[in-house]
Structures are given as structure tokens and as C-alpha cells.
Amino acid sequence: MRIILASNNPDKLREIREILTPLGFEVVSQSEAGCHFEAEETGATFLENARIKARAAMEATGEPCVADDSGIEIDAMGGGPGVYSSRYCGDSTYEETCQKIIKIVNCSDDRSARFVCAVVCAMPDGGEISCEGVLEGSIGLQYEGENGFGYDPIFIPKGMGRSMACLTDEEKNAISHRGQAFRKFAKKLSEYMENGETKE
Ligand code: ITT
């Protein structure tokens, strides 16, 4: 099945293709589908923002469109940057921003953090599929690893001794917030195609 991904983030596109292609999907980016816009993320939650992006792309293309809204929640930062994870960098690089976060977290005795991914698929018939994935972990003492993107070099998944950026894409997708959410999505979509509805 062909599905349009309402995202302008090439790292997400790569990971989502690696997750969904073996499950029988052809993932087309919104720009490949002729949509060259960025929906404004005005929602207060990952789910609301994913819905905004998915609906905007579905209305523009008339096809089923799936969006990922994701980010990192850091307990020593009151759960931030959360939905602002992309905007938190401002004009700085991810490496500079990660170094800043390490300093903030070093002043706390709580290093816990999690990656969250909300997925919404908007259907042309008005239907919707939504799911979420969460990966618990902690903020590392140093910036390490060269794979992945964004905050991966400072995030140590629970039970691991190295950052997410030290994992291959395959290893990351097997445990990540995004891998969990999109595998749930694939299952719910096949139920939707059979029944026109989803089960929790
Ligand atoms: P689209 O909205 O176009 O999909 P975006 O990058 O703006 O792209 P989000 O608004 O969902 O997407 O912000 C997600 C940010 O959260 C992302 O830019 C990273 O900073 C961070 N993030 C999400 N998933 C991540 C991951 O797997 N590894 C590292 N950082 C991640």
C-alpha cells in the first residue's frame, strides 16, 4: 500500500521507510507527492501536532497521509523540550544544544528522559488512526556516537551502556519510540482496512 509521509525531516523519512517497507508499504514523502509546505505545529501535545500535519497533507493530496510528531522529554527540564524539541535548538546546532542539555542535567540528580512519538494517519473518508511509542532512558554524561540524528548522541536507552547514536538504524528501529509507534500503526491500518475501524 502507498502511504504519504507528512514530514520534511529526511532522517525520519529514512527511519520510517526502514520500518514500514518490510511490512509492505511504499512510503512516499510529502514533497515527492507534490506538497511543498510546512503545517504550523500549534498543538499542545505530540498527538495534536501529528494530527495537524497529517490532515493538512491529506487535504492537499486526497490520499491517506501519516505524520510523526516526536521529541524528547527530560525530567530535569520539567519534561521539556517535549513538543518544542525541534524548535529548542534555535540557531544552534544539535551538538551545541546537546552540550547545553548535558550541563543543565548535570546540575540535577535526575537524569531520566524519554523519547515520545505520536503517529496520526488521516484518511480521505474522514477516518483517523493514531498510536504512540515511548522509549525510556537517561541523559548521558557525554555526547557520543555518529548515527541517528537530533538528540540521539545524549540519550541512553534504559538498560544500555551507550547512546542511541551508537546504534545502527536497524538496532534503533527495533526499540525506538518511532519503531514502536509505526509497528502499532501498521497493525491498526490492516484492521482499519478490514473493518473500517480500529481497536485499542
Ligand atoms: P516534521 O515536522 O516535518 O516531521 P520535525 O523535525 O520538525 O519534522 P517534529 O516537529 O516532530 O519534527 O520534531 C521532532 C524533533 O524531536 C526532531 O527534530 C529531533 O530534534 C527530536 N527527535 C525526534 N525523534 C528523534 C530521534 O529518534 N532521535 C533524536 N531526536 C529526535
PDB file of C-alpha atoms and ligand atoms in Angstrom:
ATOM      1  CA  MET A   1       0.000   0.000   0.000  1.00  0.00           C
ATOM      2  CA  ARG A   2       1.161   3.525  -0.819  1.00  0.00           C
ATOM      3  CA  ILE A   3       1.206   5.956   2.078  1.00  0.00           C
ATOM      4  CA  ILE A   4       2.289   9.588   2.101  1.00  0.00           C
ATOM      5  CA  LEU A   5       4.506  10.712   4.970  1.00  0.00           C
ATOM      6  CA  ALA A   6       3.665  14.268   6.038  1.00  0.00           C
ATOM      7  CA  SER A   7       7.192  15.213   7.111  1.00  0.00           C
ATOM      8  CA  ASN A   8      10.026  17.382   5.880  1.00  0.00           C
ATOM      9  CA  ASN A   9      12.596  15.638   8.084  1.00  0.00           C
ATOM     10  CA  PRO A  10      14.817  13.339   5.939  1.00  0.00           C
ATOM     11  CA  ASP A  11      16.060  11.374   8.990  1.00  0.00           C
ATOM     12  CA  LYS A  12      12.504  10.489   9.967  1.00  0.00           C
ATOM     13  CA  LEU A  13      11.714   9.569   6.370  1.00  0.00           C
ATOM     14  CA  ARG A  14      14.696   7.192   6.257  1.00  0.00           C
ATOM     15  CA  GLU A  15      13.812   5.516   9.561  1.00  0.00           C
ATOM     16  CA  ILE A  16      10.094   5.228   8.757  1.00  0.00           C
ATOM     17  CA  ARG A  17      10.873   3.716   5.339  1.00  0.00           C
ATOM     18  CA  GLU A  18      13.130   1.159   7.027  1.00  0.00           C
ATOM     19  CA  ILE A  19      10.336   0.290   9.481  1.00  0.00           C
ATOM     20  CA  LEU A  20       7.396   0.189   7.035  1.00  0.00           C
ATOM     21  CA  THR A  21       8.912  -1.127   3.777  1.00  0.00           C
ATOM     22  CA  PRO A  22       9.386  -4.700   5.117  1.00  0.00           C
ATOM     23  CA  LEU A  23       5.749  -4.550   6.287  1.00  0.00           C
ATOM     24  CA  GLY A  24       4.582  -3.994   2.697  1.00  0.00           C
ATOM     25  CA  PHE A  25       4.270  -0.203   2.463  1.00  0.00           C
ATOM     26  CA  GLU A  26       5.562   2.161  -0.172  1.00  0.00           C
ATOM     27  CA  VAL A  27       6.387   5.327   1.796  1.00  0.00           C
ATOM     28  CA  VAL A  28       6.281   8.478  -0.324  1.00  0.00           C
ATOM     29  CA  SER A  29       7.395  11.782   1.180  1.00  0.00           C
ATOM     30  CA  GLN A  30       5.020  14.723   1.034  1.00  0.00           C
ATOM     31  CA  SER A  31       7.437  16.602  -1.232  1.00  0.00           C
ATOM     32  CA  GLU A  32       7.584  13.613  -3.608  1.00  0.00           C
ATOM     33  CA  ALA A  33       3.764  13.799  -3.596  1.00  0.00           C
ATOM     34  CA  GLY A  34       3.963  17.462  -4.627  1.00  0.00           C
ATOM     35  CA  CYS A  35       3.285  19.066  -1.214  1.00  0.00           C
ATOM     36  CA  HIS A  36       5.856  21.719  -0.501  1.00  0.00           C
ATOM     37  CA  PHE A  37       4.562  23.269   2.677  1.00  0.00           C
ATOM     38  CA  GLU A  38       5.123  23.036   6.412  1.00  0.00           C
ATOM     39  CA  ALA A  39       1.976  22.947   8.548  1.00  0.00           C
ATOM     40  CA  GLU A  40       2.219  25.150  11.628  1.00  0.00           C
ATOM     41  CA  GLU A  41       2.541  23.000  14.740  1.00  0.00           C
ATOM     42  CA  THR A  42       0.184  24.856  17.080  1.00  0.00           C
ATOM     43  CA  GLY A  43      -0.830  21.847  19.191  1.00  0.00           C
ATOM     44  CA  ALA A  44      -0.020  21.418  22.879  1.00  0.00           C
ATOM     45  CA  THR A  45       0.673  17.683  22.542  1.00  0.00           C
ATOM     46  CA  PHE A  46       2.543  15.358  20.174  1.00  0.00           C
ATOM     47  CA  LEU A  47      -0.791  13.833  19.168  1.00  0.00           C
ATOM     48  CA  GLU A  48      -2.367  17.197  18.292  1.00  0.00           C
ATOM     49  CA  ASN A  49       0.638  18.210  16.197  1.00  0.00           C
ATOM     50  CA  ALA A  50       0.726  14.874  14.372  1.00  0.00           C
ATOM     51  CA  ARG A  51      -2.979  15.316  13.579  1.00  0.00           C
ATOM     52  CA  ILE A  52      -2.413  18.858  12.232  1.00  0.00           C
ATOM     53  CA  LYS A  53       0.391  17.663   9.909  1.00  0.00           C
ATOM     54  CA  ALA A  54      -1.460  14.536   8.721  1.00  0.00           C
ATOM     55  CA  ARG A  55      -4.717  16.371   7.983  1.00  0.00           C
ATOM     56  CA  ALA A  56      -3.006  19.218   6.123  1.00  0.00           C
ATOM     57  CA  ALA A  57      -1.212  16.756   3.818  1.00  0.00           C
ATOM     58  CA  MET A  58      -4.332  14.601   3.339  1.00  0.00           C
ATOM     59  CA  GLU A  59      -6.376  17.670   2.368  1.00  0.00           C
ATOM     60  CA  ALA A  60      -3.683  18.698  -0.132  1.00  0.00           C
ATOM     61  CA  THR A  61      -3.232  15.259  -1.736  1.00  0.00           C
ATOM     62  CA  GLY A  62      -6.579  13.496  -1.236  1.00  0.00           C
ATOM     63  CA  GLU A  63      -4.634  10.383  -0.196  1.00  0.00           C
ATOM     64  CA  PRO A  64      -4.037   8.706   3.206  1.00  0.00           C
ATOM     65  CA  CYS A  65      -1.282  10.678   4.919  1.00  0.00           C
ATOM     66  CA  VAL A  66       0.636   9.723   8.028  1.00  0.00           C
ATOM     67  CA  ALA A  67       2.560  12.129  10.271  1.00  0.00           C
ATOM     68  CA  ASP A  68       5.035  11.649  13.099  1.00  0.00           C
ATOM     69  CA  ASP A  69       5.335  14.220  15.862  1.00  0.00           C
ATOM     70  CA  SER A  70       8.075  13.347  18.255  1.00  0.00           C
ATOM     71  CA  GLY A  71      10.562  14.694  20.734  1.00  0.00           C
ATOM     72  CA  ILE A  72      12.472  14.215  23.937  1.00  0.00           C
ATOM     73  CA  GLU A  73      11.100  14.813  27.441  1.00  0.00           C
ATOM     74  CA  ILE A  74      13.767  15.473  30.067  1.00  0.00           C
ATOM     75  CA  ASP A  75      12.645  15.324  33.693  1.00  0.00           C
ATOM     76  CA  ALA A  76      15.334  17.735  34.919  1.00  0.00           C
ATOM     77  CA  MET A  77      13.859  20.247  32.447  1.00  0.00           C
ATOM     78  CA  GLY A  78      10.274  19.778  33.657  1.00  0.00           C
ATOM     79  CA  GLY A  79       9.532  17.445  30.738  1.00  0.00           C
ATOM     80  CA  GLY A  80      10.983  19.869  28.159  1.00  0.00           C
ATOM     81  CA  PRO A  81      11.763  20.461  25.436  1.00  0.00           C
ATOM     82  CA  GLY A  82       8.922  17.999  24.593  1.00  0.00           C
ATOM     83  CA  VAL A  83       6.814  19.290  21.701  1.00  0.00           C
ATOM     84  CA  TYR A  84       9.383  22.064  21.240  1.00  0.00           C
ATOM     85  CA  SER A  85      12.259  19.597  20.621  1.00  0.00           C
ATOM     86  CA  SER A  86      12.786  20.756  17.047  1.00  0.00           C
ATOM     87  CA  ARG A  87      12.414  24.478  17.869  1.00  0.00           C
ATOM     88  CA  TYR A  88      14.551  24.292  21.060  1.00  0.00           C
ATOM     89  CA  CYS A  89      17.759  24.407  19.006  1.00  0.00           C
ATOM     90  CA  GLY A  90      17.013  27.874  17.651  1.00  0.00           C
ATOM     91  CA  ASP A  91      20.045  28.913  15.583  1.00  0.00           C
ATOM     92  CA  SER A  92      22.396  26.471  17.359  1.00  0.00           C
ATOM     93  CA  THR A  93      23.497  23.100  16.040  1.00  0.00           C
ATOM     94  CA  TYR A  94      22.218  19.877  17.581  1.00  0.00           C
ATOM     95  CA  GLU A  95      25.682  19.252  19.013  1.00  0.00           C
ATOM     96  CA  GLU A  96      25.685  22.673  20.764  1.00  0.00           C
ATOM     97  CA  THR A  97      22.153  22.087  22.026  1.00  0.00           C
ATOM     98  CA  CYS A  98      23.039  18.621  23.309  1.00  0.00           C
ATOM     99  CA  GLN A  99      26.073  20.038  25.173  1.00  0.00           C
ATOM    100  CA  LYS A 100      23.780  22.677  26.733  1.00  0.00           C
ATOM    101  CA  ILE A 101      21.347  19.960  27.859  1.00  0.00           C
ATOM    102  CA  ILE A 102      24.180  17.900  29.419  1.00  0.00           C
ATOM    103  CA  LYS A 103      25.153  20.962  31.513  1.00  0.00           C
ATOM    104  CA  ILE A 104      21.549  21.523  32.626  1.00  0.00           C
ATOM    105  CA  VAL A 105      21.087  17.863  33.567  1.00  0.00           C
ATOM    106  CA  ASN A 106      24.474  17.772  35.374  1.00  0.00           C
ATOM    107  CA  CYS A 107      23.010  20.306  37.861  1.00  0.00           C
ATOM    108  CA  SER A 108      20.249  17.866  38.772  1.00  0.00           C
ATOM    109  CA  ASP A 109      20.335  14.408  40.344  1.00  0.00           C
ATOM    110  CA  ASP A 110      17.638  13.226  37.927  1.00  0.00           C
ATOM    111  CA  ARG A 111      18.979  12.154  34.518  1.00  0.00           C
ATOM    112  CA  SER A 112      15.773  10.411  33.363  1.00  0.00           C
ATOM    113  CA  ALA A 113      14.326  11.182  29.945  1.00  0.00           C
ATOM    114  CA  ARG A 114      12.211   9.619  27.258  1.00  0.00           C
ATOM    115  CA  PHE A 115      11.634   9.833  23.536  1.00  0.00           C
ATOM    116  CA  VAL A 116       7.965  10.034  22.525  1.00  0.00           C
ATOM    117  CA  CYS A 117       6.463   9.546  19.068  1.00  0.00           C
ATOM    118  CA  ALA A 118       2.820  10.163  18.165  1.00  0.00           C
ATOM    119  CA  VAL A 119       1.623   8.910  14.807  1.00  0.00           C
ATOM    120  CA  VAL A 120      -1.597  10.018  13.148  1.00  0.00           C
ATOM    121  CA  CYS A 121      -2.860   8.808   9.786  1.00  0.00           C
ATOM    122  CA  ALA A 122      -5.626  10.935   8.244  1.00  0.00           C
ATOM    123  CA  MET A 123      -7.895   9.116   5.793  1.00  0.00           C
ATOM    124  CA  PRO A 124      -9.738  10.766   2.888  1.00  0.00           C
ATOM    125  CA  ASP A 125     -13.024   9.304   4.266  1.00  0.00           C
ATOM    126  CA  GLY A 126     -12.543  11.374   7.454  1.00  0.00           C
ATOM    127  CA  GLY A 127     -11.251   8.404   9.474  1.00  0.00           C
ATOM    128  CA  GLU A 128      -8.116   8.518  11.559  1.00  0.00           C
ATOM    129  CA  ILE A 129      -5.640   6.072  13.047  1.00  0.00           C
ATOM    130  CA  SER A 130      -3.456   7.184  15.939  1.00  0.00           C
ATOM    131  CA  CYS A 131      -0.807   5.480  18.050  1.00  0.00           C
ATOM    132  CA  GLU A 132       2.119   6.314  20.281  1.00  0.00           C
ATOM    133  CA  GLY A 133       5.501   4.877  21.183  1.00  0.00           C
ATOM    134  CA  VAL A 134       7.698   5.748  24.166  1.00  0.00           C
ATOM    135  CA  LEU A 135      11.316   4.825  24.856  1.00  0.00           C
ATOM    136  CA  GLU A 136      12.549   5.439  28.413  1.00  0.00           C
ATOM    137  CA  GLY A 137      16.171   6.221  29.125  1.00  0.00           C
ATOM    138  CA  SER A 138      18.526   8.818  30.562  1.00  0.00           C
ATOM    139  CA  ILE A 139      20.749  11.697  29.522  1.00  0.00           C
ATOM    140  CA  GLY A 140      24.371  10.616  29.152  1.00  0.00           C
ATOM    141  CA  LEU A 141      27.376  12.351  30.667  1.00  0.00           C
ATOM    142  CA  GLN A 142      28.841  12.995  27.237  1.00  0.00           C
ATOM    143  CA  TYR A 143      27.958  13.470  23.584  1.00  0.00           C
ATOM    144  CA  GLU A 144      28.744  10.183  21.793  1.00  0.00           C
ATOM    145  CA  GLY A 145      28.041   8.290  18.579  1.00  0.00           C
ATOM    146  CA  GLU A 146      27.567   9.281  14.965  1.00  0.00           C
ATOM    147  CA  ASN A 147      24.397   7.517  13.844  1.00  0.00           C
ATOM    148  CA  GLY A 148      20.788   8.629  14.115  1.00  0.00           C
ATOM    149  CA  PHE A 149      20.007  12.346  14.426  1.00  0.00           C
ATOM    150  CA  GLY A 150      18.889  15.107  16.772  1.00  0.00           C
ATOM    151  CA  TYR A 151      19.230  14.173  20.436  1.00  0.00           C
ATOM    152  CA  ASP A 152      20.380  10.567  19.854  1.00  0.00           C
ATOM    153  CA  PRO A 153      24.026  11.248  20.945  1.00  0.00           C
ATOM    154  CA  ILE A 154      22.953  12.163  24.507  1.00  0.00           C
ATOM    155  CA  PHE A 155      20.147   9.639  25.002  1.00  0.00           C
ATOM    156  CA  ILE A 156      20.990   6.307  26.643  1.00  0.00           C
ATOM    157  CA  PRO A 157      18.111   3.834  26.254  1.00  0.00           C
ATOM    158  CA  LYS A 158      17.191   2.103  29.530  1.00  0.00           C
ATOM    159  CA  GLY A 159      19.372  -0.971  30.111  1.00  0.00           C
ATOM    160  CA  MET A 160      22.041   0.089  27.595  1.00  0.00           C
ATOM    161  CA  GLY A 161      25.510   1.435  28.263  1.00  0.00           C
ATOM    162  CA  ARG A 162      25.798   3.551  25.111  1.00  0.00           C
ATOM    163  CA  SER A 163      23.873   6.301  23.406  1.00  0.00           C
ATOM    164  CA  MET A 164      21.236   5.812  20.738  1.00  0.00           C
ATOM    165  CA  ALA A 165      23.678   7.348  18.219  1.00  0.00           C
ATOM    166  CA  CYS A 166      25.957   4.311  18.715  1.00  0.00           C
ATOM    167  CA  LEU A 167      23.223   2.002  17.372  1.00  0.00           C
ATOM    168  CA  THR A 168      22.707   1.086  13.720  1.00  0.00           C
ATOM    169  CA  ASP A 169      19.373   2.188  12.220  1.00  0.00           C
ATOM    170  CA  GLU A 170      18.200  -1.414  12.476  1.00  0.00           C
ATOM    171  CA  GLU A 171      19.081  -1.619  16.183  1.00  0.00           C
ATOM    172  CA  LYS A 172      17.482   1.786  16.850  1.00  0.00           C
ATOM    173  CA  ASN A 173      14.259   0.969  14.967  1.00  0.00           C
ATOM    174  CA  ALA A 174      13.879  -2.292  16.908  1.00  0.00           C
ATOM    175  CA  ILE A 175      13.477  -0.393  20.196  1.00  0.00           C
ATOM    176  CA  SER A 176      12.754   3.240  19.363  1.00  0.00           C
ATOM    177  CA  HIS A 177       9.663   5.314  20.104  1.00  0.00           C
ATOM    178  CA  ARG A 178       9.232   5.608  16.308  1.00  0.00           C
ATOM    179  CA  GLY A 179       9.665   1.881  15.665  1.00  0.00           C
ATOM    180  CA  GLN A 180       7.082   1.059  18.350  1.00  0.00           C
ATOM    181  CA  ALA A 181       4.572   3.640  17.099  1.00  0.00           C
ATOM    182  CA  PHE A 182       4.831   2.702  13.399  1.00  0.00           C
ATOM    183  CA  ARG A 183       4.599  -1.048  14.042  1.00  0.00           C
ATOM    184  CA  LYS A 184       1.372  -0.363  16.004  1.00  0.00           C
ATOM    185  CA  PHE A 185       0.226   1.841  13.118  1.00  0.00           C
ATOM    186  CA  ALA A 186       0.804  -0.939  10.541  1.00  0.00           C
ATOM    187  CA  LYS A 187      -1.304  -3.332  12.632  1.00  0.00           C
ATOM    188  CA  LYS A 188      -4.114  -0.814  13.168  1.00  0.00           C
ATOM    189  CA  LEU A 189      -4.138   0.073   9.480  1.00  0.00           C
ATOM    190  CA  SER A 190      -4.731  -3.531   8.453  1.00  0.00           C
ATOM    191  CA  GLU A 191      -7.625  -3.693  10.967  1.00  0.00           C
ATOM    192  CA  TYR A 192      -8.960  -0.421   9.544  1.00  0.00           C
ATOM    193  CA  MET A 193      -8.820  -1.784   6.002  1.00  0.00           C
ATOM    194  CA  GLU A 194     -10.760  -4.884   7.122  1.00  0.00           C
ATOM    195  CA  ASN A 195     -13.343  -3.264   9.421  1.00  0.00           C
ATOM    196  CA  GLY A 196     -13.221   0.468   8.787  1.00  0.00           C
ATOM    197  CA  GLU A 197     -12.386   0.968  12.441  1.00  0.00           C
ATOM    198  CA  THR A 198      -9.525   0.485  14.863  1.00  0.00           C
ATOM    199  CA  LYS A 199      -9.119  -1.381  18.138  1.00  0.00           C
ATOM    200  CA  GLU A 200      -7.056  -0.163  21.080  1.00  0.00           C
TER     201      GLU A 200
HETATM  202  P1  ITT B   1       8.427  17.265  10.567  1.00  0.00           P
HETATM  203  O1  ITT B   1       7.528  18.059  11.493  1.00  0.00           O
HETATM  204  O2  ITT B   1       8.499  17.832   9.190  1.00  0.00           O
HETATM  205  O3  ITT B   1       8.119  15.796  10.583  1.00  0.00           O
HETATM  206  P2  ITT B   1      10.454  17.918  12.529  1.00  0.00           P
HETATM  207  O4  ITT B   1      11.902  17.554  12.672  1.00  0.00           O
HETATM  208  O5  ITT B   1      10.080  19.372  12.700  1.00  0.00           O
HETATM  209  O6  ITT B   1       9.946  17.368  11.119  1.00  0.00           O
HETATM  210  P3  ITT B   1       8.991  17.306  14.937  1.00  0.00           P
HETATM  211  O7  ITT B   1       8.272  18.597  14.988  1.00  0.00           O
HETATM  212  O8  ITT B   1       8.235  16.053  15.249  1.00  0.00           O
HETATM  213  O9  ITT B   1       9.626  17.043  13.504  1.00  0.00           O
HETATM  214  O10 ITT B   1      10.246  17.412  15.899  1.00  0.00           O
HETATM  215  C1  ITT B   1      10.955  16.280  16.202  1.00  0.00           C
HETATM  216  C2  ITT B   1      12.275  16.666  16.844  1.00  0.00           C
HETATM  217  O11 ITT B   1      12.463  15.853  18.008  1.00  0.00           O
HETATM  218  C3  ITT B   1      13.415  16.323  15.901  1.00  0.00           C
HETATM  219  O12 ITT B   1      13.723  17.397  15.052  1.00  0.00           O
HETATM  220  C4  ITT B   1      14.518  15.976  16.891  1.00  0.00           C
HETATM  221  O13 ITT B   1      15.061  17.153  17.394  1.00  0.00           O
HETATM  222  C5  ITT B   1      13.756  15.297  18.026  1.00  0.00           C
HETATM  223  N1  ITT B   1      13.658  13.855  17.791  1.00  0.00           N
HETATM  224  C6  ITT B   1      12.537  13.153  17.444  1.00  0.00           C
HETATM  225  N2  ITT B   1      12.820  11.857  17.262  1.00  0.00           N
HETATM  226  C7  ITT B   1      14.129  11.723  17.469  1.00  0.00           C
HETATM  227  C8  ITT B   1      15.015  10.643  17.393  1.00  0.00           C
HETATM  228  O14 ITT B   1      14.606   9.436  17.013  1.00  0.00           O
HETATM  229  N3  ITT B   1      16.294  10.857  17.675  1.00  0.00           N
HETATM  230  C9  ITT B   1      16.736  12.072  18.032  1.00  0.00           C
HETATM  231  N4  ITT B   1      15.975  13.164  18.105  1.00  0.00           N
HETATM  232  C10 ITT B   1      14.670  13.007  17.821  1.00  0.00           C
END
